[in-house]
Coordinates of C-alpha atoms in Angstrom, one line a residue:
M934 CA -0.2 0.0 -0.1
T935 CA 0.8 3.8 -1.1
E936 CA 0.3 6.8 1.7
P937 CA 1.2 10.4 1.0
S938 CA 4.3 11.2 2.9
A939 CA 5.4 14.8 4.5
T940 CA 8.4 15.0 1.7
G941 CA 5.4 14.6 -1.3
V942 CA 7.8 11.4 -2.5
P943 CA 5.2 7.7 -1.1
A944 CA 5.2 5.9 1.7
Y945 CA 5.2 2.3 1.6
S946 CA 3.7 -0.4 4.6
E947 CA 2.5 -3.6 4.7
T948 CA -0.3 -5.8 7.7
M949 CA 1.5 -8.7 8.3
R950 CA 1.0 -11.6 10.3
R951 CA 3.0 -11.2 14.2
E952 CA 5.2 -14.0 13.2
R953 CA 8.8 -14.9 12.3
E954 CA 8.4 -15.2 9.0
S955 CA 7.5 -12.1 8.8
A956 CA 10.5 -10.3 9.1
S957 CA 11.5 -11.0 5.5
A958 CA 9.0 -9.6 3.9
A959 CA 9.5 -6.6 5.9
R960 CA 12.9 -6.9 4.2
G961 CA 11.6 -7.2 1.1
L962 CA 9.2 -4.1 1.2
V963 CA 12.2 -1.9 2.7
S964 CA 14.3 -3.3 -0.1
S965 CA 11.5 -1.9 -2.9
S966 CA 10.8 1.1 -0.7
L967 CA 14.6 2.4 -1.0
R968 CA 15.2 1.1 -5.0
V969 CA 11.9 2.8 -5.8
W970 CA 13.9 6.1 -4.5
G971 CA 17.4 5.5 -5.1
L972 CA 18.7 5.0 -1.6
E973 CA 20.2 2.0 -1.5
D974 CA 22.9 2.5 -0.4
V975 CA 21.2 1.9 3.8
E976 CA 19.8 -1.2 2.0
D977 CA 22.1 -3.4 4.9
S978 CA 21.6 -0.9 8.1
A979 CA 17.8 -1.0 6.8
W980 CA 18.0 -4.8 6.8
L981 CA 18.6 -4.9 9.8
V982 CA 16.6 -2.1 11.6
V983 CA 13.6 -3.5 10.4
T984 CA 14.8 -7.4 11.3
E985 CA 14.4 -5.9 15.1
L986 CA 11.8 -4.2 14.9
V987 CA 9.9 -6.5 13.4
S988 CA 11.8 -9.5 15.8
N989 CA 10.6 -7.5 19.4
T990 CA 7.2 -6.9 18.1
V991 CA 6.8 -10.6 17.1
K992 CA 8.5 -11.8 20.6
H993 CA 6.3 -8.6 22.6
A994 CA 3.6 -7.9 21.1
R995 CA 0.0 -9.5 21.3
L996 CA -2.7 -10.4 18.6
E997 CA -1.7 -11.2 15.3
M998 CA -1.3 -8.7 12.9
I999 CA 1.1 -6.3 13.4
R1000 CA 1.5 -2.9 10.5
V1001 CA 5.4 -2.3 8.5
K1002 CA 5.2 0.9 7.4
V1003 CA 9.1 2.8 5.0
S1004 CA 8.3 6.2 4.3
R1005 CA 11.1 8.9 3.4
V1006 CA 11.1 11.6 5.7
G1007 CA 14.3 14.1 3.8
P1008 CA 16.2 13.8 0.8
K1009 CA 18.3 11.4 2.5
R1010 CA 16.1 10.2 5.1
V1011 CA 14.1 7.6 5.9
R1012 CA 11.4 6.4 8.6
I1013 CA 11.5 2.7 9.0
A1014 CA 8.0 1.6 11.7
V1015 CA 6.5 -1.5 13.2
T1016 CA 3.2 -0.8 14.6
D1017 CA 1.5 -3.1 17.1
R1018 CA -1.3 -3.3 19.4
S1019 CA 0.4 -3.5 22.7
R1020 CA 0.5 -1.0 24.7
K1021 CA 3.7 -1.9 26.1
L1022 CA 6.4 -0.3 25.6
P1023 CA 9.8 -1.2 24.6
T1024 CA 13.2 -0.4 26.9
L1025 CA 16.6 -0.5 25.8
C1026 CA 18.4 -2.7 27.5
D1027 CA 21.6 -3.1 28.8
A1028 CA 22.5 -6.3 27.5
G1029 CA 25.9 -7.9 29.3
E1030 CA 27.9 -10.3 27.6
D1031 CA 26.7 -13.3 28.5
D1032 CA 23.1 -13.0 27.7
V1033 CA 20.5 -14.3 24.4
N1034 CA 18.9 -11.9 24.2
G1035 CA 18.4 -8.0 25.1
R1036 CA 20.2 -6.4 22.6
G1037 CA 17.5 -6.2 19.4
L1038 CA 16.4 -1.6 20.5
A1039 CA 20.8 -1.6 21.1
I1040 CA 21.8 -2.6 17.6
V1041 CA 18.6 -0.2 16.2
A1042 CA 19.8 2.2 18.5
A1043 CA 23.4 1.9 17.1
M1044 CA 22.1 1.8 13.2
S1045 CA 19.7 4.6 12.9
Q1046 CA 20.6 8.6 13.5
K1047 CA 17.2 8.2 16.4
W1048 CA 14.7 6.2 16.8
G1049 CA 11.8 6.4 19.2
V1050 CA 8.0 5.5 20.3
D1051 CA 5.0 6.8 19.9
P1052 CA 2.4 5.4 22.4
M1053 CA -1.3 5.7 20.9
R1054 CA -4.4 4.6 22.5
W1055 CA -4.8 0.8 21.0
G1056 CA -0.6 0.6 20.9
K1057 CA 2.7 1.7 19.9
R1058 CA 4.6 2.8 16.8
V1059 CA 8.5 2.2 17.6
W1060 CA 10.7 3.8 14.7
A1061 CA 13.8 4.4 13.1
E1062 CA 15.4 7.0 10.9
L1063 CA 18.5 6.1 8.8
E1064 CA 20.5 8.2 6.1
V1065 CA 22.0 7.5 3.2
S1066 CA 25.9 9.1 4.0
P1067 CA 26.5 12.0 1.4

């Protein structure tokens, strides 16, 4: 699905099942969007970010569906957002060396220029913005 955005460039979104396999579909959505905009240079980082955001949603959210949205928020800046129906907000953990979990948001923070959470009445949207280096 395409939607208008603040930059006048269409944003792309897709509703997916809240399951591990949706990370692959989300990466496909990200890749397609970046190719349309000519911003393929940020694809590797964007794949990692969307994979972590979807994985966190699969693990912590509730209900069956999630929404992934890729929008262009500047000439060289892309926002990747995952929306779910859980109002429980994610927290950035300080995972220890031997911890198996707890690094997802730290990876998102490291790979993006900024990230955040938009609480909603019925859930939340977790997003990250990536910028193509000049």
